[in-house]
CSV table of C-alpha atoms in Angstrom, one decimal:
chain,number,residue,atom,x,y,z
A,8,UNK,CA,35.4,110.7,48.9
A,9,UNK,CA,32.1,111.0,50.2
A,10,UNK,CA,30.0,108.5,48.6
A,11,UNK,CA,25.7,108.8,47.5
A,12,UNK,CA,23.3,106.8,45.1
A,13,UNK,CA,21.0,108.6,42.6
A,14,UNK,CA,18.0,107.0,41.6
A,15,UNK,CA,16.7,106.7,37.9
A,16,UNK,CA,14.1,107.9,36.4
A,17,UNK,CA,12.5,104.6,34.8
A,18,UNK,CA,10.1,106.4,32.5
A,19,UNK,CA,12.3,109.0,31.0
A,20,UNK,CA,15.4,106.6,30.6
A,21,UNK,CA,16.3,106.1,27.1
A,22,UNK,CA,18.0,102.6,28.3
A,23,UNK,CA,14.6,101.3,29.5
A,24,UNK,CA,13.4,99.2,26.9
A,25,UNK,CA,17.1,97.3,26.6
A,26,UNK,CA,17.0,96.9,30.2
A,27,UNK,CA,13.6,95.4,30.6
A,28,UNK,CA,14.3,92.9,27.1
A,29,UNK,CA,17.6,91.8,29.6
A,30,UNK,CA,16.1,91.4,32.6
A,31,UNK,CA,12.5,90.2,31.8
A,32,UNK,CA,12.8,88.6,28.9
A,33,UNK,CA,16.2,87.3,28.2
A,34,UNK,CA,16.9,86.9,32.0
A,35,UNK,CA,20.2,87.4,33.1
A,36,UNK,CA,23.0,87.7,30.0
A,37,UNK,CA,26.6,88.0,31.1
A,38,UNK,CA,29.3,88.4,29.5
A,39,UNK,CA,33.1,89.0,29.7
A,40,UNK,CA,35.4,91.0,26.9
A,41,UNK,CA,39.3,90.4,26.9
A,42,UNK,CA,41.7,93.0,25.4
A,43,UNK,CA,45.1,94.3,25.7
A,44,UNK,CA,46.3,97.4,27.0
A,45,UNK,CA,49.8,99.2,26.3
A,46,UNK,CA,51.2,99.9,29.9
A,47,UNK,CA,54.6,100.7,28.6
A,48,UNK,CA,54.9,104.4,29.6
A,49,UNK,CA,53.0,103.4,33.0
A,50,UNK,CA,55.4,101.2,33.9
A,51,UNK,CA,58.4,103.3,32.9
A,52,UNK,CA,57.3,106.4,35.0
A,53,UNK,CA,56.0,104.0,37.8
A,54,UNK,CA,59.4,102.6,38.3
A,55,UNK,CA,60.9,105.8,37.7
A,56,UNK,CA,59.1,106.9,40.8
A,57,UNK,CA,59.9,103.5,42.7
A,58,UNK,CA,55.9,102.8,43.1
A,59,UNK,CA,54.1,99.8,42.6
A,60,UNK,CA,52.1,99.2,39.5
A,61,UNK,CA,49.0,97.2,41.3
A,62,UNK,CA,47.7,100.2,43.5
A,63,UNK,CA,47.8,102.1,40.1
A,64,UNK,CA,45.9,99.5,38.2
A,65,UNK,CA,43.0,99.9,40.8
A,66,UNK,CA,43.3,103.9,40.6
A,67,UNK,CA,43.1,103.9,37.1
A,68,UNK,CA,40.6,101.2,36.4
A,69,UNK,CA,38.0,102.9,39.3
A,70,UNK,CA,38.8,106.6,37.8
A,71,UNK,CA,37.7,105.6,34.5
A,72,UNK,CA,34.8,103.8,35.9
A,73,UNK,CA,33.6,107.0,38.0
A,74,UNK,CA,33.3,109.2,34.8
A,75,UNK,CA,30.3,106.5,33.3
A,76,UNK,CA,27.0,106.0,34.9
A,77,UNK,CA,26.7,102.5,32.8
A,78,UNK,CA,29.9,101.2,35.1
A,79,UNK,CA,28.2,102.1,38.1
A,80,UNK,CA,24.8,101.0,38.2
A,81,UNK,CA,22.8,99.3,41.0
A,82,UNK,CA,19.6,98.2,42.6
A,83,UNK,CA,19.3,100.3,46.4
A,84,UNK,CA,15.9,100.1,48.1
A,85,UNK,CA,14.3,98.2,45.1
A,86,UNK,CA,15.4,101.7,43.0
A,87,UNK,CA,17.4,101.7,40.1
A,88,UNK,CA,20.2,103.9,40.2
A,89,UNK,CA,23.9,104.8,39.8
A,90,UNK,CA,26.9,105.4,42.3
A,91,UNK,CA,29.1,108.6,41.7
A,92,UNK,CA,32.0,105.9,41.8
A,93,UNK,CA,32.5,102.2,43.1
A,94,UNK,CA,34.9,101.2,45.4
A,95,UNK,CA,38.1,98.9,44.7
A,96,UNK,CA,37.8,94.8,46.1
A,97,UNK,CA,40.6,93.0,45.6
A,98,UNK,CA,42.5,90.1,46.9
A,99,UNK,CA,45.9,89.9,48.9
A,100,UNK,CA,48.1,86.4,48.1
A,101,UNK,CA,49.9,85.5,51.2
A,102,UNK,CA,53.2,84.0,50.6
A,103,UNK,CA,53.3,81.7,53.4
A,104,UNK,CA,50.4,79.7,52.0
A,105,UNK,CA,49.5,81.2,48.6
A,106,UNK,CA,45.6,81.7,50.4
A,107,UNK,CA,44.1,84.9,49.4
A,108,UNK,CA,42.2,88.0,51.6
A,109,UNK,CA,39.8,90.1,50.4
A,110,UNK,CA,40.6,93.8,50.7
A,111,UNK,CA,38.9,96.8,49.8
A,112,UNK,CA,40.8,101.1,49.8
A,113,UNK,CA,38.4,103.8,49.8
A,114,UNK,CA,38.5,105.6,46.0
A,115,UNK,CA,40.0,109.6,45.9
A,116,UNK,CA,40.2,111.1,43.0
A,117,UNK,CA,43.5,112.3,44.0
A,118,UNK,CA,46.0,109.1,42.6
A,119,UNK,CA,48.4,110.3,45.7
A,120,UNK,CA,45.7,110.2,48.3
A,121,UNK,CA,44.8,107.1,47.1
A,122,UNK,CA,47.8,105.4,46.7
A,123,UNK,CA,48.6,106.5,50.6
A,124,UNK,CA,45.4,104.6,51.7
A,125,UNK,CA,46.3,101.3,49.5
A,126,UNK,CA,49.0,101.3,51.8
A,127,UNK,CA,47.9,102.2,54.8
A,128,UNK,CA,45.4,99.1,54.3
A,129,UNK,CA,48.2,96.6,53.2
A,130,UNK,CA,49.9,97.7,55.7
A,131,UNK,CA,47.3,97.3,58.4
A,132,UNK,CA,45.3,94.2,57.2
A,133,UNK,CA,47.7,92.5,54.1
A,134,UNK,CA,49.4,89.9,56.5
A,135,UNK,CA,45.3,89.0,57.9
A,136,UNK,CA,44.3,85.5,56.7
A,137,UNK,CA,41.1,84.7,55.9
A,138,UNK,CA,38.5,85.5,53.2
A,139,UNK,CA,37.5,88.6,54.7
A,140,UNK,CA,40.1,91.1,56.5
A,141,UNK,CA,39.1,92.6,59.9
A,142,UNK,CA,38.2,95.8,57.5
A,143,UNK,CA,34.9,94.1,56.7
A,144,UNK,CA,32.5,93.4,54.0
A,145,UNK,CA,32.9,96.2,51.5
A,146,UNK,CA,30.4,98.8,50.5
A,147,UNK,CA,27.5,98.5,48.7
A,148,UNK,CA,29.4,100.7,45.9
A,149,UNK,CA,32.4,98.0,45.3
A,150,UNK,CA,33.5,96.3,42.3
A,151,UNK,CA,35.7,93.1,42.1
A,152,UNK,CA,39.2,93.7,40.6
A,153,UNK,CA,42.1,91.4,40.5
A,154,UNK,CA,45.4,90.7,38.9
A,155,UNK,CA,47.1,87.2,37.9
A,156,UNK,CA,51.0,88.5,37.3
A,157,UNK,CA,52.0,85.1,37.0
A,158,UNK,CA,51.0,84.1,33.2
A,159,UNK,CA,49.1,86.1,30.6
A,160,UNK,CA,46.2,85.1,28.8
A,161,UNK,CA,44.4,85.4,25.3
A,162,UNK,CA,40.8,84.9,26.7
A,163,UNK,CA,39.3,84.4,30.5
A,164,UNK,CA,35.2,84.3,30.8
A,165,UNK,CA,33.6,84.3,34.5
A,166,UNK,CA,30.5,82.5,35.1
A,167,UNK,CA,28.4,84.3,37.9
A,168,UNK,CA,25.5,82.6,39.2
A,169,UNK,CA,22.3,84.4,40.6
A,170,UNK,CA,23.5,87.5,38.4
A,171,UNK,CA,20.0,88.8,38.3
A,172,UNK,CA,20.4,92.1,40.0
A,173,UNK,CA,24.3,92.1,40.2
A,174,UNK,CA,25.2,95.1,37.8
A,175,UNK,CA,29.0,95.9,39.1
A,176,UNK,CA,31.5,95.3,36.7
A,177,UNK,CA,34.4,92.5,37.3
A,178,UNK,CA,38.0,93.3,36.1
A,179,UNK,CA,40.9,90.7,36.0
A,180,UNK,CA,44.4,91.7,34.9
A,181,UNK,CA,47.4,89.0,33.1
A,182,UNK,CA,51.1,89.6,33.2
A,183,UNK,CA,53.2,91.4,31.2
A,184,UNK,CA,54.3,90.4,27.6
A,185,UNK,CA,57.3,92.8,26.3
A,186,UNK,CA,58.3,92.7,22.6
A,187,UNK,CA,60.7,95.0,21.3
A,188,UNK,CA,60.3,97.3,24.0
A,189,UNK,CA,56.3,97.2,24.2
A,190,UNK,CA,55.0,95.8,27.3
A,191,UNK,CA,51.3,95.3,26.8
A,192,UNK,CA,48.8,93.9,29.5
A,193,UNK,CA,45.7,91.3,29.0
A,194,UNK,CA,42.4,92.9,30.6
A,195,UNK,CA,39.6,91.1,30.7
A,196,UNK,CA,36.4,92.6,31.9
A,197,UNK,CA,32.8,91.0,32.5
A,198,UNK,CA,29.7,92.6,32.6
A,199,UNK,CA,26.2,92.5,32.7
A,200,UNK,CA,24.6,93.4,29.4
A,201,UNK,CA,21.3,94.6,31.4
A,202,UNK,CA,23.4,98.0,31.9
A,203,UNK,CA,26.4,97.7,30.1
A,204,UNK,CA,27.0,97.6,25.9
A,205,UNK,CA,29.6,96.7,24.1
A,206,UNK,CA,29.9,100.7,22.9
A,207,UNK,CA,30.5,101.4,26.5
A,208,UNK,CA,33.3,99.2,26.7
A,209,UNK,CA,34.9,101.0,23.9
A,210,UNK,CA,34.5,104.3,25.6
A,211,UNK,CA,35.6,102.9,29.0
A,212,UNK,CA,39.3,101.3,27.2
A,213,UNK,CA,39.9,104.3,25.4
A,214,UNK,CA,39.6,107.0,28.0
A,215,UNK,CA,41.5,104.4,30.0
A,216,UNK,CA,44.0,103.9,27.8
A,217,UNK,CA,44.5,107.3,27.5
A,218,UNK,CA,45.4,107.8,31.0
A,219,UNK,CA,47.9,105.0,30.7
A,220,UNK,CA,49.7,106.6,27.8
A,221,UNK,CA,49.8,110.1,29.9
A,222,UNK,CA,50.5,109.0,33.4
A,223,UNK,CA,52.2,112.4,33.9
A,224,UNK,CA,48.6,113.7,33.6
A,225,UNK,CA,47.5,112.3,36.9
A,226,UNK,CA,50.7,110.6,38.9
């Protein structure tokens, strides 16, 4: 998808006063939300279809992101602005020595043409150690998303130094817990409060957990 940056209008933003009390006056304030998400129809018709949950977990979570300017705000050319979507940065564990790689797959709107790119790129740069894969740096337009299957989790806070001007949003999945048929999913989901309330939070989980309880909508 063809990516471009729209720049704010500073003095005709209703958010501007909010902004200004988090960046001039309180600093830098961020902070990280954890829920849980019901992923038990996702998983059923994933596996129904034999594909893999993660590549859906990044479709989903950057779909839901491209449909609200507060999830995609940004600082280009010393303007204020907003991507028309951000672009997936995760990491690749290698099992021969558990090290990770960064990785990053072009969004599409289209969950097929997107999960043909994820992989194409695992495919092409997942067995690549280092931090970085020969892919590069990502875009200016990425967000960092991850996913630790291993255990779940009640709570998980990130701590991000120098924050000042860093307005992506950073998303970190648990594993599974399944009772009585009802798999459900920690999410937890740090952001800066410059851009980001906790109202739009709310709108973000439920539009995404929409999609999750209608995958036939999209898949």
């Amino acid at each position: 998808m063809e990516t471009y940056f729209s720049a704010i209008n500073i003095k005709t933003w209703p958010r501007v006063q909010t902004y200004k009390y988090f960046t001039e006056t309180v600093s830098t304030l961020v902070y990280s939300i954890n829920v849980t998400l019901n992923v038990t129809k996702l998983r059923a018709t994933l596996k129904k279809q034999e594909l893999k949950f993660f590549p859906a977990y990044l479709y989903l979570i950057t779909k839901v992101l491209a449909g609200q300017k507060e999830f995609l705000m940004a600082i280009q050319n010393d303007a204020l602005g907003y991507w028309n979507h951000r672009t997936p940065f995760y990491p690749v564990l290698h099992e021969d020595d558990k090290t990770i790689t960064f990785l990053w797959t072009e969004y599409d709107d289209s969950f097929k043409r997107f999960y043909k790119n994820y992989i194409s790129d695992i495919a092409k740069y997942g067995n690549q150690h280092g931090i970085m894969s020969s892919k590069g740096a990502p875009p200016s337009d990425s967000y960092i998303i991850a996913c630790t299957p291993w255990f779940s989790f009640n709570g998980l806070s990130m701590h991000l130094q120098n924050a000042k001007n860093y307005y992506a949003p950073i998303f970190e999945a648990g594993g599974f817990n399944e009772t009585n048929g009802t798999i459900k999913m920690p999410l937890s989901i740090t952001v800066n409060h410059a851009v980001i309330d906790g109202y739009h939070i709310k709108v973000f989980l439920e539009e995404l957990q929409l999609l999750m309880n209608h995958p036939e909508r999209w898949v």
